[in-house]
PDB file of C-alpha atoms in Angstrom:
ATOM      1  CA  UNK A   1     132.837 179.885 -55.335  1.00  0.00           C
ATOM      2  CA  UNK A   2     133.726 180.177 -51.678  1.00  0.00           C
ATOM      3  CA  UNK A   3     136.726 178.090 -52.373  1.00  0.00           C
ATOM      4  CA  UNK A   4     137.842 180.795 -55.569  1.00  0.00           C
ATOM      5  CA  UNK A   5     137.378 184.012 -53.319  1.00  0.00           C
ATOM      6  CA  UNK A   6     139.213 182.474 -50.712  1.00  0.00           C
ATOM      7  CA  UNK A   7     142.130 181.383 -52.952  1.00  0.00           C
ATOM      8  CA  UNK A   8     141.932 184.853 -54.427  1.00  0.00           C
ATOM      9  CA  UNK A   9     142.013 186.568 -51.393  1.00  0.00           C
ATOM     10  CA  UNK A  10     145.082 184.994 -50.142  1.00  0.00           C
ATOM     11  CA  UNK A  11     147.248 185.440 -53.668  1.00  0.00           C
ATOM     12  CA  UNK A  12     146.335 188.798 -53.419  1.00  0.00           C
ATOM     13  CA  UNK A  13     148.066 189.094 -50.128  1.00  0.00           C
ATOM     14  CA  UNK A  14     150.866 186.736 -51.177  1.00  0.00           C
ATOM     15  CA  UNK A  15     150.937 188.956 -54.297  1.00  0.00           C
ATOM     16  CA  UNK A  16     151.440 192.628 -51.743  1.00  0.00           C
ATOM     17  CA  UNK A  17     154.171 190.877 -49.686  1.00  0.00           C
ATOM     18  CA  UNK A  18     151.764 190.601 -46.771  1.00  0.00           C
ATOM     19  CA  UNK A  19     152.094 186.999 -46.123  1.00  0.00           C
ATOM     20  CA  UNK A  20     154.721 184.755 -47.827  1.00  0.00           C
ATOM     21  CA  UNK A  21     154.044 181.102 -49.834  1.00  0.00           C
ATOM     22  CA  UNK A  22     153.719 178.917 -46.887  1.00  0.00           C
ATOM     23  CA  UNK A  23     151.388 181.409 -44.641  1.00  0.00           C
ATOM     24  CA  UNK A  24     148.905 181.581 -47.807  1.00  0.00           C
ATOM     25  CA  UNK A  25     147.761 177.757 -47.815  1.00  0.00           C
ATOM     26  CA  UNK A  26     147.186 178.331 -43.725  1.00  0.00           C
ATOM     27  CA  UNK A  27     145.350 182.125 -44.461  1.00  0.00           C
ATOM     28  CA  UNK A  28     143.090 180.846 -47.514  1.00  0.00           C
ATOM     29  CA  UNK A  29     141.932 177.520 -45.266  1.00  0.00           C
ATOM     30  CA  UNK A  30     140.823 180.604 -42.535  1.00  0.00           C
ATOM     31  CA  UNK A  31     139.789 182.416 -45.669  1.00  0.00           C
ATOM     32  CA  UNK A  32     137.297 180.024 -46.491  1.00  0.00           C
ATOM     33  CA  UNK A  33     136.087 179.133 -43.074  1.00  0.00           C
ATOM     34  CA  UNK A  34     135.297 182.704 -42.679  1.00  0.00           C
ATOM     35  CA  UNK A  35     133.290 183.258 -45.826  1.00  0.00           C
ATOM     36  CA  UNK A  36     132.020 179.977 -45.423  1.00  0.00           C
ATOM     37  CA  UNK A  37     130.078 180.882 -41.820  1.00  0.00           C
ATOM     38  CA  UNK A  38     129.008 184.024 -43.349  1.00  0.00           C
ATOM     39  CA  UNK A  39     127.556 182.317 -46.157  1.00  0.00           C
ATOM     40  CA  UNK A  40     125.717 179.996 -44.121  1.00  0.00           C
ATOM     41  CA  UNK A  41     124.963 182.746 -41.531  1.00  0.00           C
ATOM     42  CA  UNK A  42     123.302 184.776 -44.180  1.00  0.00           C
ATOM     43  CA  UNK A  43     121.373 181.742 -45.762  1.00  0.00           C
ATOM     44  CA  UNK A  44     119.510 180.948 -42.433  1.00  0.00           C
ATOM     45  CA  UNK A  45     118.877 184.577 -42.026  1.00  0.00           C
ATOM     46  CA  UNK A  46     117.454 184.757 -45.408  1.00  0.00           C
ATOM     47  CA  UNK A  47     115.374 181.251 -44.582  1.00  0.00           C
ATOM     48  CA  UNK A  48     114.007 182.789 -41.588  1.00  0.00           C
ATOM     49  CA  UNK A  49     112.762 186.096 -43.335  1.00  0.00           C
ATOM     50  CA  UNK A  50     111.008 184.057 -45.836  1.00  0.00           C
ATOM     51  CA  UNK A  51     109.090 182.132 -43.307  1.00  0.00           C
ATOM     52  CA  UNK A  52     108.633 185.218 -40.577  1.00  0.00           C
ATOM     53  CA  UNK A  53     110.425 183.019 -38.268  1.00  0.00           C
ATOM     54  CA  UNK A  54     114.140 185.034 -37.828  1.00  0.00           C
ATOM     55  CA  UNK A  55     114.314 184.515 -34.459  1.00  0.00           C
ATOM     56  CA  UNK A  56     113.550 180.700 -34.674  1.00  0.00           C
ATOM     57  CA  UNK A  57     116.141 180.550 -38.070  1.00  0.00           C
ATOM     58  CA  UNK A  58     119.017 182.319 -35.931  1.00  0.00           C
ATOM     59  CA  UNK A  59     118.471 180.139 -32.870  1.00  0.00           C
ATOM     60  CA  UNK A  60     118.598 177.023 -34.874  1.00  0.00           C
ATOM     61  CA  UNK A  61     122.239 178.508 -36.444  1.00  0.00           C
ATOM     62  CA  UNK A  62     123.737 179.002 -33.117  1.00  0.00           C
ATOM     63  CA  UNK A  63     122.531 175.715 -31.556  1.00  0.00           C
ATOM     64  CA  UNK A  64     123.675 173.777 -34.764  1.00  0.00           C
ATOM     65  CA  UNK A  65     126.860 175.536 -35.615  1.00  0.00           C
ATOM     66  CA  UNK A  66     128.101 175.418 -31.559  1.00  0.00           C
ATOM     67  CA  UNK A  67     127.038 171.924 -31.009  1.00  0.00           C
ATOM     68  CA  UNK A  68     128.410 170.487 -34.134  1.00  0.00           C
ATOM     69  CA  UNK A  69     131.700 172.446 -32.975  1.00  0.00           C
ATOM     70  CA  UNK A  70     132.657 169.187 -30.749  1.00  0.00           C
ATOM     71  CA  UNK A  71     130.606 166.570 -31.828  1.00  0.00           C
ATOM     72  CA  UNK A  72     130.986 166.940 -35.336  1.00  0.00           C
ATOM     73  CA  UNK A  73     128.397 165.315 -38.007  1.00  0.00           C
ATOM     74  CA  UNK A  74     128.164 164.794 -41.446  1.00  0.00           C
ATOM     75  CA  UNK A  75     130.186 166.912 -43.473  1.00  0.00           C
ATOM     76  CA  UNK A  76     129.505 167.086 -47.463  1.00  0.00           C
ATOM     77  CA  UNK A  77     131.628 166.814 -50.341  1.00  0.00           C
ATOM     78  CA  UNK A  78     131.617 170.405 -51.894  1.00  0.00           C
ATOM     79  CA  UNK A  79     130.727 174.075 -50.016  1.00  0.00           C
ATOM     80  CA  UNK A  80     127.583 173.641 -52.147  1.00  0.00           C
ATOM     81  CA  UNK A  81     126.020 170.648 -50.958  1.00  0.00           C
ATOM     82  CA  UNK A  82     127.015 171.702 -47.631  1.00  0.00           C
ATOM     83  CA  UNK A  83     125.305 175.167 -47.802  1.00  0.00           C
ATOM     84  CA  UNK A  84     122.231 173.123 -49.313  1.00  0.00           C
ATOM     85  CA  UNK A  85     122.212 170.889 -45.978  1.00  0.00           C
ATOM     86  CA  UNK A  86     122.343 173.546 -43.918  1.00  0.00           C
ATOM     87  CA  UNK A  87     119.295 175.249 -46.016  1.00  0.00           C
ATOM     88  CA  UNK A  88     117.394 171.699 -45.742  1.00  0.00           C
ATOM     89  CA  UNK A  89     117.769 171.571 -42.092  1.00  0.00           C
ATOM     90  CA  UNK A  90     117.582 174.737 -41.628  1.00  0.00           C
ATOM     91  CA  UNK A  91     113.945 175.259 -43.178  1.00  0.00           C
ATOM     92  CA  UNK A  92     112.921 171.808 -41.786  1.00  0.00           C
ATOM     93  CA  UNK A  93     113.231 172.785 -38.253  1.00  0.00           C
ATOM     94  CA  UNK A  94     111.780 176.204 -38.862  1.00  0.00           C
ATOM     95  CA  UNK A  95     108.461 175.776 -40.777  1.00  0.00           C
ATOM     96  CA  UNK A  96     107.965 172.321 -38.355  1.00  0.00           C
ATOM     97  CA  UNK A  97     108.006 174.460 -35.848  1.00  0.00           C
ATOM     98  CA  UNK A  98     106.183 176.971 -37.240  1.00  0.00           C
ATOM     99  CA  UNK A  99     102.846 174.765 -38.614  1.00  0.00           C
ATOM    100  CA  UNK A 100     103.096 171.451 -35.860  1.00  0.00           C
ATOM    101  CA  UNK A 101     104.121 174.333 -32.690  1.00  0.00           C
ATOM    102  CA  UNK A 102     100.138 173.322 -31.373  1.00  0.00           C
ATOM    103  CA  UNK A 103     100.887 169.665 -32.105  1.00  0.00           C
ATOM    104  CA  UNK A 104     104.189 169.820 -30.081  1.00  0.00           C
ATOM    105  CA  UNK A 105     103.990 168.182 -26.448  1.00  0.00           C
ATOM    106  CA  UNK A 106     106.493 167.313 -23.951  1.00  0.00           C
ATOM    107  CA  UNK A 107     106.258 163.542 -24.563  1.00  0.00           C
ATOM    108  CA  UNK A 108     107.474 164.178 -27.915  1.00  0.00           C
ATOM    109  CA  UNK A 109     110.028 166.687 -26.915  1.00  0.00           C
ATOM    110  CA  UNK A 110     111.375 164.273 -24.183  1.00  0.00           C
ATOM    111  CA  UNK A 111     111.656 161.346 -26.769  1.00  0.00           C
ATOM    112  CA  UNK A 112     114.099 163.731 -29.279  1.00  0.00           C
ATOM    113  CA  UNK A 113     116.171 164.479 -26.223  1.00  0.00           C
ATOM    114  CA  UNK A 114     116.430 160.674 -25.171  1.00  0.00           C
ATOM    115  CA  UNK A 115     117.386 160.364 -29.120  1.00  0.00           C
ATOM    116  CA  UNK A 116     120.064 163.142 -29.606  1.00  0.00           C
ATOM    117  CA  UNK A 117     121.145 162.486 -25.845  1.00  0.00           C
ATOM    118  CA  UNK A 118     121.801 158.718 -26.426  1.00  0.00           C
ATOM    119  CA  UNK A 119     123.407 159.404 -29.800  1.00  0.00           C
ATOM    120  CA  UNK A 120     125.794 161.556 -28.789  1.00  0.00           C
ATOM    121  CA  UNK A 121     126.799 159.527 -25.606  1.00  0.00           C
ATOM    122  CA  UNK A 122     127.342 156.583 -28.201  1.00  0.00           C
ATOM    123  CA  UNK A 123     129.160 158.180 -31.124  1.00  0.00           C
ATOM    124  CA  UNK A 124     130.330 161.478 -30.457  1.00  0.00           C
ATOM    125  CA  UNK A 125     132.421 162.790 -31.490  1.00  0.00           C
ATOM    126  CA  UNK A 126     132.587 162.253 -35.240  1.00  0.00           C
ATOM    127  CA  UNK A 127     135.930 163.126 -36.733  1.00  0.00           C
ATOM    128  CA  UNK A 128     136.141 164.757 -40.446  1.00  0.00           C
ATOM    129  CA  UNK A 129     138.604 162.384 -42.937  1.00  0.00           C
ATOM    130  CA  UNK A 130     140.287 165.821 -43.546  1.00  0.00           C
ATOM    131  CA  UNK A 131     140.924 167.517 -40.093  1.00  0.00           C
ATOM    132  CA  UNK A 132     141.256 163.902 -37.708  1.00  0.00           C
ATOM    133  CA  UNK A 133     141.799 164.323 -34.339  1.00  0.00           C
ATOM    134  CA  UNK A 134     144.305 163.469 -31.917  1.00  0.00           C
ATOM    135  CA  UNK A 135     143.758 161.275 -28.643  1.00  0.00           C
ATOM    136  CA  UNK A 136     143.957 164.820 -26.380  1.00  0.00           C
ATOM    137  CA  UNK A 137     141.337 166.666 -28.370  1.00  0.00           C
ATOM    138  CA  UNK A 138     139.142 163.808 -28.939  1.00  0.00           C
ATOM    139  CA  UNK A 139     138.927 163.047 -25.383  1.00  0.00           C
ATOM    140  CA  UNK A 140     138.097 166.646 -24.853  1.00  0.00           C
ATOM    141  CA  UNK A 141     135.573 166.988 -27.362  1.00  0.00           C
ATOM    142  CA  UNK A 142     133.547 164.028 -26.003  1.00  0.00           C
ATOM    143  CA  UNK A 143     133.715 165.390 -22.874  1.00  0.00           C
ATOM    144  CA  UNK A 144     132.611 169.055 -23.882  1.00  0.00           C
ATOM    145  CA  UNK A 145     129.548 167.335 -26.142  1.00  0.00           C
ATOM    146  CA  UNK A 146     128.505 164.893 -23.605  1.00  0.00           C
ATOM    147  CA  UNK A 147     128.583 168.364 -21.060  1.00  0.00           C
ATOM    148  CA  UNK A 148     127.264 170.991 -23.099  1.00  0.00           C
ATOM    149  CA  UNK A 149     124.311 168.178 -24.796  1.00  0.00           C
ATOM    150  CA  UNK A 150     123.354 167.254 -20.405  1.00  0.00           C
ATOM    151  CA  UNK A 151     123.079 171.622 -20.347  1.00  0.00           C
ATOM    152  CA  UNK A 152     121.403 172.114 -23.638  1.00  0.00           C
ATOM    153  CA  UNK A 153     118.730 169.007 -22.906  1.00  0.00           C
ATOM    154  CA  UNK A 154     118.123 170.434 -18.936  1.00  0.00           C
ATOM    155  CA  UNK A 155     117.712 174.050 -20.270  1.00  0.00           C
ATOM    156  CA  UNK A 156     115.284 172.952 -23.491  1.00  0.00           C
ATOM    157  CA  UNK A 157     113.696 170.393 -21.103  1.00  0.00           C
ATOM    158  CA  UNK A 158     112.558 173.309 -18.262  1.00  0.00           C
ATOM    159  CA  UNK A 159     112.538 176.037 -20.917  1.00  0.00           C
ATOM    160  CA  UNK A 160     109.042 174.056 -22.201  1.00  0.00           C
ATOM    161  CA  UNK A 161     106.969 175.154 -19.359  1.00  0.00           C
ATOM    162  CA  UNK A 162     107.268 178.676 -20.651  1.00  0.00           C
ATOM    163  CA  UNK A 163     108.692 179.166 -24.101  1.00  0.00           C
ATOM    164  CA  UNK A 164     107.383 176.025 -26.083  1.00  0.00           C
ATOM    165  CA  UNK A 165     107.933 177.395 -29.566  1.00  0.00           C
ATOM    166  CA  UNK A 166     111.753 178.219 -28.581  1.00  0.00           C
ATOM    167  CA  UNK A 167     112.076 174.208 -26.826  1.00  0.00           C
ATOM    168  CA  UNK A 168     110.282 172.911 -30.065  1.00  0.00           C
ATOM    169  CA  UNK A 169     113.144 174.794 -32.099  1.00  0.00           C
ATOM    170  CA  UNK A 170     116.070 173.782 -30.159  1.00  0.00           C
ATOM    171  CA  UNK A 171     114.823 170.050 -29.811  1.00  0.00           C
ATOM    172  CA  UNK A 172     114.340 170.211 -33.652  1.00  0.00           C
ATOM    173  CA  UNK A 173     117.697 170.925 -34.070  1.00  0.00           C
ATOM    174  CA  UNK A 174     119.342 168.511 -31.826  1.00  0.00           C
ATOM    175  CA  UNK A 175     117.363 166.064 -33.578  1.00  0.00           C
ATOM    176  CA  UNK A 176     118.855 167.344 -37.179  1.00  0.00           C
ATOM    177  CA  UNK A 177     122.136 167.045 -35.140  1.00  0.00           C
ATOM    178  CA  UNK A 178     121.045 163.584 -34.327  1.00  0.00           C
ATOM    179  CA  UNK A 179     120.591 162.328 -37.823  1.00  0.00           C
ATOM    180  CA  UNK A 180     123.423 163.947 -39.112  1.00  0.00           C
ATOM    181  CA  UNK A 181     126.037 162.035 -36.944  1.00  0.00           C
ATOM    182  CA  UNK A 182     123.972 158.655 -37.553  1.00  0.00           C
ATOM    183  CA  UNK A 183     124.246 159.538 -41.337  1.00  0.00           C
ATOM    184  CA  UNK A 184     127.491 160.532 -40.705  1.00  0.00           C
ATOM    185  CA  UNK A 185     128.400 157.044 -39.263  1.00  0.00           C
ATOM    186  CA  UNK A 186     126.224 154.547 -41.756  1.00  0.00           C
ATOM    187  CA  UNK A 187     128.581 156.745 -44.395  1.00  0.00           C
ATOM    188  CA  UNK A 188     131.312 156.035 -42.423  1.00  0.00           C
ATOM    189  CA  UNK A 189     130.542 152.215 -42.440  1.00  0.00           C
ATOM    190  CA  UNK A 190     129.349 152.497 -45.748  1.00  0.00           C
ATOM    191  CA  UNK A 191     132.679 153.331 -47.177  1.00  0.00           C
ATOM    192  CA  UNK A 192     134.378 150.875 -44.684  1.00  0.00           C
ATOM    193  CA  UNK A 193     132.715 147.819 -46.584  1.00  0.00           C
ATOM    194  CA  UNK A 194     133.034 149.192 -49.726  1.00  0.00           C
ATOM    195  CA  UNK A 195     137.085 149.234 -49.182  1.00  0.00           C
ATOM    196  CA  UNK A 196     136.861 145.689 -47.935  1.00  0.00           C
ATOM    197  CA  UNK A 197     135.084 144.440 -50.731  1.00  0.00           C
ATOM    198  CA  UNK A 198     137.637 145.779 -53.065  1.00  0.00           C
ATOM    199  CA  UNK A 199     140.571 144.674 -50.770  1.00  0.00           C
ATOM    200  CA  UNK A 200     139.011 141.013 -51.211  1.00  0.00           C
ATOM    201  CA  UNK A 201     138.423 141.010 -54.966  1.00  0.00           C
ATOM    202  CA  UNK A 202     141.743 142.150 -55.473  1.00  0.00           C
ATOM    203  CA  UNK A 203     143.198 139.467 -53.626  1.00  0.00           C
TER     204      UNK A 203
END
C-alpha cells in the first residue's frame, strides 16, 4: 500500500509536468519514506492510546527511530512486516513497562545498558543490502552511535533516580534496538552460509 500511494503520487506529478522521468524514481523513494514514518508514527500513537501509555509509546518512537538512524538494525522484507515489527516492539516495551514498572530496579536497568552498550560498540553500524554505505559515512555513523548510545545510557542511567517509568521505557527500547541488530547480524550470517553452501554444491 505505502509503496502504491507513493508510486501514485509521483506519476501524478510526472503526469502535471512537475518533475520529469528521472526525478520521479528519486521523489517516490522520498514519497514512501515520508508516508512510511507517518504510518509508523501513527501506529505507535494508536498503540499507546490503547494501553493509556502515549507518552511512554511516543518516547519509545523517537528513541527507536533516532537511534536506529546510525546504527541501523534489522530491516524487513515488505512495509508490512516492517510496520508489524515496529507494532511488536512497540507494544512490548510499553505494556512491560506498564505491568513490571514496580519490578524494575537499577541492577536490571544497568545490565540492558551493558547489553545495548556492548552491542553497539561491537557491530554497529549495520548497513541495509539496499542503501550500503560508503567508508566516509560508515565511519561517521559508528562514531555518532557509539556517541549518542555513551549520552543516551548516562542520561537513562541518572534519569532513574527520578523518573523510573521514563528510564524503564528508554532502556526497553535500547534493548529492542539491541536484539534487532543481533537479529540483524545472525540474518546476515545466516544468508552468508546459505550462499556458500550453494557455491560448494555447485562446484
Amino acid at each position: 500500500m505505502i509503496s502504491f500511494l507513493s508510486r501514485r503520487i509521483a506519476l501524478f506529478l510526472k503526469d502535471n509536468d512537475i518533475i520529469d522521468e528521472e526525478t520521479s524514481q528519486v521523489c517516490q523513494y522520498g514519497f514512501e519514506i515520508i508516508i512510511s514514518t507517518i504510518v509508523g508514527f501513527l501506529l505507535v500513537v494508536f498503540i499507546g492510546v490503547c494501553c493509556g501509555e502515549i507518552i511512554s509509546a511516543i518516547l519509545f518512537y523517537i528513541i527507536f527511530v533516532g537511534v536506529r538512524l546510525f546504527t541501523g538494525g534489522y530491516h524487513a522484507l515488505t512495509h508490512f512486516r516492517c510496520k508489524l515489527l515496529l507494532c511488536i516492539c512497540c507494544t512490548f516495551s510499553v505494556l512491560s513497562t506498564k505491568v513490571f514498572v514496580s519490578n524494575y530496579n537499577f541492577c536490571v536497568q544497568s545490565v540492558i545498558i551493558l547489553l545495548y552498550l556492548v552491542t553497539v560498540l561491537l557491530f554497529s553500524p549495520i548497513e541495509h543490502k539496499n542503501a550500503p554505505l560508503d567508508g566516509f559515512t560508515k565511519k561517521r555513523n559508528r562514531a555518532i552511535s557509539i556517541i549518542v548510545s555513551f549520552i543516551l545510557s548516562s542520561v537513562i542511567t541518572f534519569g532513574y533516580f527520578e523518573l523510573k517509568k521514563i528510564a524503564m521505557v528508554s532502556s526497553l527500547t535500547l534493548l529492542v534496538v539491541a536484539l534487532l541488530i543481533m537479529l540483524s547480524k545472525f540474518t546476515e550470517r545466516r544468508d552468508l552460509d546459505e550462499k556458500m553452501c550453494q557455491e560448494n554444491s555447485y562446484s
